[in-house]
Coordinates of C-alpha atoms and ligand atoms in Angstrom, one line a residue:
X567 CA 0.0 0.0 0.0
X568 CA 1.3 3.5 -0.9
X569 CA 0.8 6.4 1.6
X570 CA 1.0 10.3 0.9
X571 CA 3.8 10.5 3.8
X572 CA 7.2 9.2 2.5
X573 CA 10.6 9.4 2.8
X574 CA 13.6 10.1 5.1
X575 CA 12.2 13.3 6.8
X576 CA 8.4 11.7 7.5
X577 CA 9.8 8.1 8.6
X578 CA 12.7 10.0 11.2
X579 CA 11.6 13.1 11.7
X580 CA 7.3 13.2 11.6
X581 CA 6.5 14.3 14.6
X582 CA 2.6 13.3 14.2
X583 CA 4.3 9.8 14.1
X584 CA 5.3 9.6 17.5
X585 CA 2.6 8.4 20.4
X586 CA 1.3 11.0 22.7
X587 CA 3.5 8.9 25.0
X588 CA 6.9 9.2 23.5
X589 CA 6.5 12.8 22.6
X590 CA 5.3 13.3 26.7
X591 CA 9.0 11.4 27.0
X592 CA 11.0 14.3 24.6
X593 CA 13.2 16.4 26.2
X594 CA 11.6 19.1 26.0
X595 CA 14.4 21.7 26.8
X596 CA 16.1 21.8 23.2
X597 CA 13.3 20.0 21.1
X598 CA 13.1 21.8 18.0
X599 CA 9.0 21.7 16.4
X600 CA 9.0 22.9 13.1
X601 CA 5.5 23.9 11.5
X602 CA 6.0 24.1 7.4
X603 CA 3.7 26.5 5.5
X604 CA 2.9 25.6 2.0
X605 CA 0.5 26.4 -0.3
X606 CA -2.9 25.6 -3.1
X607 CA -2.2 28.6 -5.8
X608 CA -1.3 28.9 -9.3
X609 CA 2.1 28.3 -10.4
X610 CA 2.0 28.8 -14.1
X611 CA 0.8 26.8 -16.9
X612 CA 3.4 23.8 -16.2
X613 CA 3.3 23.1 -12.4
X614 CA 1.1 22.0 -10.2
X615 CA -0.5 24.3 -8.0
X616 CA 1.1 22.1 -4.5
X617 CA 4.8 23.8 -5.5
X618 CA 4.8 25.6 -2.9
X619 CA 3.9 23.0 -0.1
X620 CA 6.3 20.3 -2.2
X621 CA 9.0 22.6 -2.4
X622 CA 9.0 23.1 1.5
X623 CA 9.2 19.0 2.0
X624 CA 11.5 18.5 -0.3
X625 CA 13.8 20.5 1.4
X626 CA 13.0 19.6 4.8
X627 CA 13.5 16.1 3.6
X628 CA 17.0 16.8 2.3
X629 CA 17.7 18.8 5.9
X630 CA 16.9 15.8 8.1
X631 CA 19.3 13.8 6.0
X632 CA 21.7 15.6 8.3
X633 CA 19.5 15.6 11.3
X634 CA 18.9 11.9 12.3
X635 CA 20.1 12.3 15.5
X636 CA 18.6 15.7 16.3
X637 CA 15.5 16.5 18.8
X638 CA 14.3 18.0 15.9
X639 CA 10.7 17.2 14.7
X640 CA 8.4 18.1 11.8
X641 CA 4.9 19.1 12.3
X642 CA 2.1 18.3 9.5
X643 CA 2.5 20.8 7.3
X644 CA -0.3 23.6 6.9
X645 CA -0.6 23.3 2.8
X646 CA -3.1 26.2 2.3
X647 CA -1.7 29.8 3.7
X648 CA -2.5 33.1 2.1
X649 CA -2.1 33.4 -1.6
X650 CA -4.6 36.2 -2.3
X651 CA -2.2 37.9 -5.0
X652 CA -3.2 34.6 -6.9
X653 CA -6.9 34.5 -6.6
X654 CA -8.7 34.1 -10.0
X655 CA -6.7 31.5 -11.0
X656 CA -8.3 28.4 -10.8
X657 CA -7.0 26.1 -8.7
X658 CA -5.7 29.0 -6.5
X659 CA -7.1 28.6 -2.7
X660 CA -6.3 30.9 -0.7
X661 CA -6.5 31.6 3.6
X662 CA -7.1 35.1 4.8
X663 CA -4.8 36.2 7.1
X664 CA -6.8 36.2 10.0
X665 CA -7.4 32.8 9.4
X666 CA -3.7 31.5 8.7
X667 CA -3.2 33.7 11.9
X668 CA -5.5 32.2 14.1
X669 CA -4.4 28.6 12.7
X670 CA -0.9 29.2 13.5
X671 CA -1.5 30.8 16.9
X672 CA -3.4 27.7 18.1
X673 CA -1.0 25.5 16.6
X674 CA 1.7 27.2 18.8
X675 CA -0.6 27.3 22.1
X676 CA -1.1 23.5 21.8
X677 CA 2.7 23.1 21.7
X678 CA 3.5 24.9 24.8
X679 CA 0.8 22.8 26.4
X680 CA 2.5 19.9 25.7
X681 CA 5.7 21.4 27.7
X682 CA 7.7 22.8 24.2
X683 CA 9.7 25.6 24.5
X684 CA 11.0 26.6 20.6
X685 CA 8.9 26.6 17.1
X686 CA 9.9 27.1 14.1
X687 CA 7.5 28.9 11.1
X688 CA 9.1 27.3 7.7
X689 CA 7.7 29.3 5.0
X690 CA 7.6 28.5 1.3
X691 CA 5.7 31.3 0.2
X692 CA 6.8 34.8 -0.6
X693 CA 3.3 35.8 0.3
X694 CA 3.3 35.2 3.4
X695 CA 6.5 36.5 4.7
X696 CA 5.3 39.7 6.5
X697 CA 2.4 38.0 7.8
X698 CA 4.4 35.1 9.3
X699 CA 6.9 37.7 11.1
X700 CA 4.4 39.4 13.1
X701 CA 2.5 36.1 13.8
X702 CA 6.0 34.8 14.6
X703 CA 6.6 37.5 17.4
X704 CA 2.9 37.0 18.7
X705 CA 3.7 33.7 19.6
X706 CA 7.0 34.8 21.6
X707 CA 4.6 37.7 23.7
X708 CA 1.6 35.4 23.9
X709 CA 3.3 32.0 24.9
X710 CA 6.7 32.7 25.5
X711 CA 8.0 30.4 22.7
X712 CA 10.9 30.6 21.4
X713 CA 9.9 31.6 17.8
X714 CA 11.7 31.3 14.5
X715 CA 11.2 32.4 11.1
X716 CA 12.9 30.5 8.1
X717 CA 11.7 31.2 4.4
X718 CA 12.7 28.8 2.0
X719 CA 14.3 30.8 -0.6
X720 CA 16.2 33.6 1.8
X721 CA 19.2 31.3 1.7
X722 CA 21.7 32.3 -1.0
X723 CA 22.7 29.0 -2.4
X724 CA 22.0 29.3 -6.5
X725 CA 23.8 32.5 -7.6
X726 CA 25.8 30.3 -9.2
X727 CA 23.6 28.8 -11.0
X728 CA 21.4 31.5 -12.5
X729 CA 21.4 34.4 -14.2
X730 CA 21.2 38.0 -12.5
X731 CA 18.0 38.4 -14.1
X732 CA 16.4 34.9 -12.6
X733 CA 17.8 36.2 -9.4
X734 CA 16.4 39.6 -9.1
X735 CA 12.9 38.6 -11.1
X736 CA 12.3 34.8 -10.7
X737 CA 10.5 35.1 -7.8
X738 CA 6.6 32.7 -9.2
X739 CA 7.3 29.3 -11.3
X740 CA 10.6 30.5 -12.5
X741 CA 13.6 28.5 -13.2
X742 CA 14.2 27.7 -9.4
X743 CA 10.8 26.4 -8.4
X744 CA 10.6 24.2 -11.6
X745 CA 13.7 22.9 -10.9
X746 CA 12.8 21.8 -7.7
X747 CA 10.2 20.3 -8.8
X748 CA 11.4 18.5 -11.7
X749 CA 14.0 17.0 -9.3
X750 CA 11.2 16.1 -6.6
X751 CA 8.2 15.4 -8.8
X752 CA 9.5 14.7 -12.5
X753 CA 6.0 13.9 -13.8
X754 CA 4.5 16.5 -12.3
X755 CA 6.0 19.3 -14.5
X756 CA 4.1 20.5 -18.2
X757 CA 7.8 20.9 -19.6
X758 CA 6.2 21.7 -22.9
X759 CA 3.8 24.3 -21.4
X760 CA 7.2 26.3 -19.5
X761 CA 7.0 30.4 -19.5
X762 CA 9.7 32.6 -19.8
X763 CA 8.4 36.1 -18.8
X764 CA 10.3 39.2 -17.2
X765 CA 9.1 42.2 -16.1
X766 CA 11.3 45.3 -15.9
X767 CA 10.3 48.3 -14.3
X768 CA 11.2 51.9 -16.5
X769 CA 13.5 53.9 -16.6
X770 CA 12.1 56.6 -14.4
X771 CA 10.9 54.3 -11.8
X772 CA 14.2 52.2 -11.4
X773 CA 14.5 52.4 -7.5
X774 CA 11.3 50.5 -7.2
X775 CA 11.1 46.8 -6.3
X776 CA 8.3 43.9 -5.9
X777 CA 10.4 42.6 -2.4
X778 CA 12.5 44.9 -0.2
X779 CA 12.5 48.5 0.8
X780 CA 11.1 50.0 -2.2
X781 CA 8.2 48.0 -2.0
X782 CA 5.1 48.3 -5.0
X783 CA 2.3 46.2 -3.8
X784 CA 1.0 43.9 -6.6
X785 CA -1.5 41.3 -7.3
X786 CA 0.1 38.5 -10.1
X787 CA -2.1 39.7 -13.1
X788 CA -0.5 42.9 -12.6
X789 CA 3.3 41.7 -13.3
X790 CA 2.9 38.4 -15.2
X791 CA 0.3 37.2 -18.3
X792 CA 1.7 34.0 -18.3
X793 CA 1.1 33.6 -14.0
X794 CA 5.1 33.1 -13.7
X795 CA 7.9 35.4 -13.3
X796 CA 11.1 33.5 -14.4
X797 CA 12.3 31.5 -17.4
X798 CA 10.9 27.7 -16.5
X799 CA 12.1 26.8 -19.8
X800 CA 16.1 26.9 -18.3
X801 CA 14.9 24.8 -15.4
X802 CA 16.8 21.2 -14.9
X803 CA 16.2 18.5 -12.5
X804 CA 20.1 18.7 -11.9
X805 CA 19.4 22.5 -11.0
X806 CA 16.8 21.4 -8.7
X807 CA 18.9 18.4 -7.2
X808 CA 21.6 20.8 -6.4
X809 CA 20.2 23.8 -4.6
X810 CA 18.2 21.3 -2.7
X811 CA 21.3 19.5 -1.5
X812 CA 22.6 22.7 -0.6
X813 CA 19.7 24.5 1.1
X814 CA 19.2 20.9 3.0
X815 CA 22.6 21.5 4.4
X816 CA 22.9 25.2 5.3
X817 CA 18.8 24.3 7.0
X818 CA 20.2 21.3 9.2
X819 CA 22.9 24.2 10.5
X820 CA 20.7 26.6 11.1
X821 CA 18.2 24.7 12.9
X822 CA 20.9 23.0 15.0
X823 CA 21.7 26.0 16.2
X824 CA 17.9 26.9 17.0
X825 CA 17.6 23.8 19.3
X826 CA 20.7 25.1 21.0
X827 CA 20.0 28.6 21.2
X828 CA 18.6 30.6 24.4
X829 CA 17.6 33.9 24.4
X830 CA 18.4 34.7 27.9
X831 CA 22.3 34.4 25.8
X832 CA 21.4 37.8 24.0
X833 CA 22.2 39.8 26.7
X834 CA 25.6 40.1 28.5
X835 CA 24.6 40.2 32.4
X836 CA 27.6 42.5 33.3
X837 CA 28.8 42.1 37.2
X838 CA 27.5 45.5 37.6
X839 CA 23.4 45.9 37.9
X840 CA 22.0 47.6 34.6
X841 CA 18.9 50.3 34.8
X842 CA 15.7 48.3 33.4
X843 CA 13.2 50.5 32.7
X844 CA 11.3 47.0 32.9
X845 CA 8.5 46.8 35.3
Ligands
LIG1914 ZN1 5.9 29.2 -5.3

């Protein structure tokens, strides 16, 4: 019999796989819970709309390769977050934030019931970034969780590998999310159907940007006919194998180092006694 749940990362490191009794049993002090956020939205004429949600297993999968013996665990992903920029598109289902919100907060209140201390937000969605930072800090006033942020594709690991353009523009069904999923899900990809489609922004408006400071709020029919930024038609399996290897190993390092991090370590008690304006 075949199951949905497969691989390294769900037969190690699932935490939904563990009896209430055994995770009752983790030490709790360094356990590491990480909650990924996916998505259901249009990605382009050639992949399916799961990307998102596949892309963030795939490269959980390829982190826990390096994890085995970590108190590190994986949450069942949440696979629908909030993709309104994408709604219109069929297939595209999308959360509001309050919702997403609200299912995140509760998520993170049943944890510190069960004695956790740190949770981690892995986010493979660009729409959902600002969202999940605020919701992030919530959780670190509300429960007193530790709380950590990690976006897939904030690690630089395929300069290399693309072109400046891809880089700075490739941010929806581009060459680096068809890669990925060519390598994780060959059959899933329309290779024949693949977009290439830039936008550039003119002359007189060249300090403006779609991410960062300079921020233009869009929806996707405003930047893209095709539903993709990126050329899909450069995408490779190999590509896709590659970063994933490589964003599997800087993830494992960085979520070590969650797991051992404390936050009362931020600040240096000196000898002396500091002012707190504190109450
Ligand atoms: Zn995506």
């Amino acid at each position: 019999m075949e199951f949905r749940y497969q691989g390294e990362a769900f037969e190690q490191k699932f935490f939904a796989r563990l009896t209430s009794k055994e995770i009752a049993e983790l030490p709790k002090q360094n356990a590491l819970i990480i909650l990924p956020v996916g998505t259901v939205e249009q990605h382009g004429p050639h992949l399916p709309v799961f990307t998102d949600s596949l892309i963030a297993e795939g490269i959980l999968h390829s982190a826990c390769k390096h994890l085995k013996e970590d108190n590190i665990w994986i949450l069942p992903p949440i696979a629908y977050s909030k993709s309104i920029e994408h709604l219109g598109y069929a297939g595209t289902i999308s959360l509001s934030g309050s919702t997403l919100e609200a299912m995140i907060k509760d998520i993170a209140a049943s944890l510190k019931k069960s004695g956790f201390r740190k949770f981690v937000l892995f986010n493979s969605h660009g729409g959902n970034h600002d969202l999940l930072n605020s919701v992030a800090r919530d959780i670190r006033i509300e429960t007193g969780l530790m709380t950590f942020r990690l976006n897939s594709y904030d690690f630089n690991v395929s300069e290399d590998l693309i072109e400046e353009k891809e880089a700075a523009y490739g941010i929806h069904g581009g060459e680096i999310e068809t890669s990925f999923i060519l390598s994780f899900k060959t059959d899933w990809v329309k290779k024949e159907l693949c977009p290439d489609e830039f936008i550039q922004f003119p002359e007189s408006a060249k300090h403006l940007q779609l991410k960062g400071s300079h921020y233009v709020a869009w929806r996707m029919e405003d930047i893209s006919k095709s539903g993709v930024l990126g050329n899909a038609k450069k995408a490779s399996k190999e590509t896709g194998e590659i970063i994933a290897n490589r964003l599997g190993e800087k993830l494992a390092v960085v979520l070590r180092e969650m797991a051992e991090f404390e936050m009362d370590d931020l600040i240096n008690i000196s000898t002396e006694k500091q002012y707190s304006p504190l109450t």
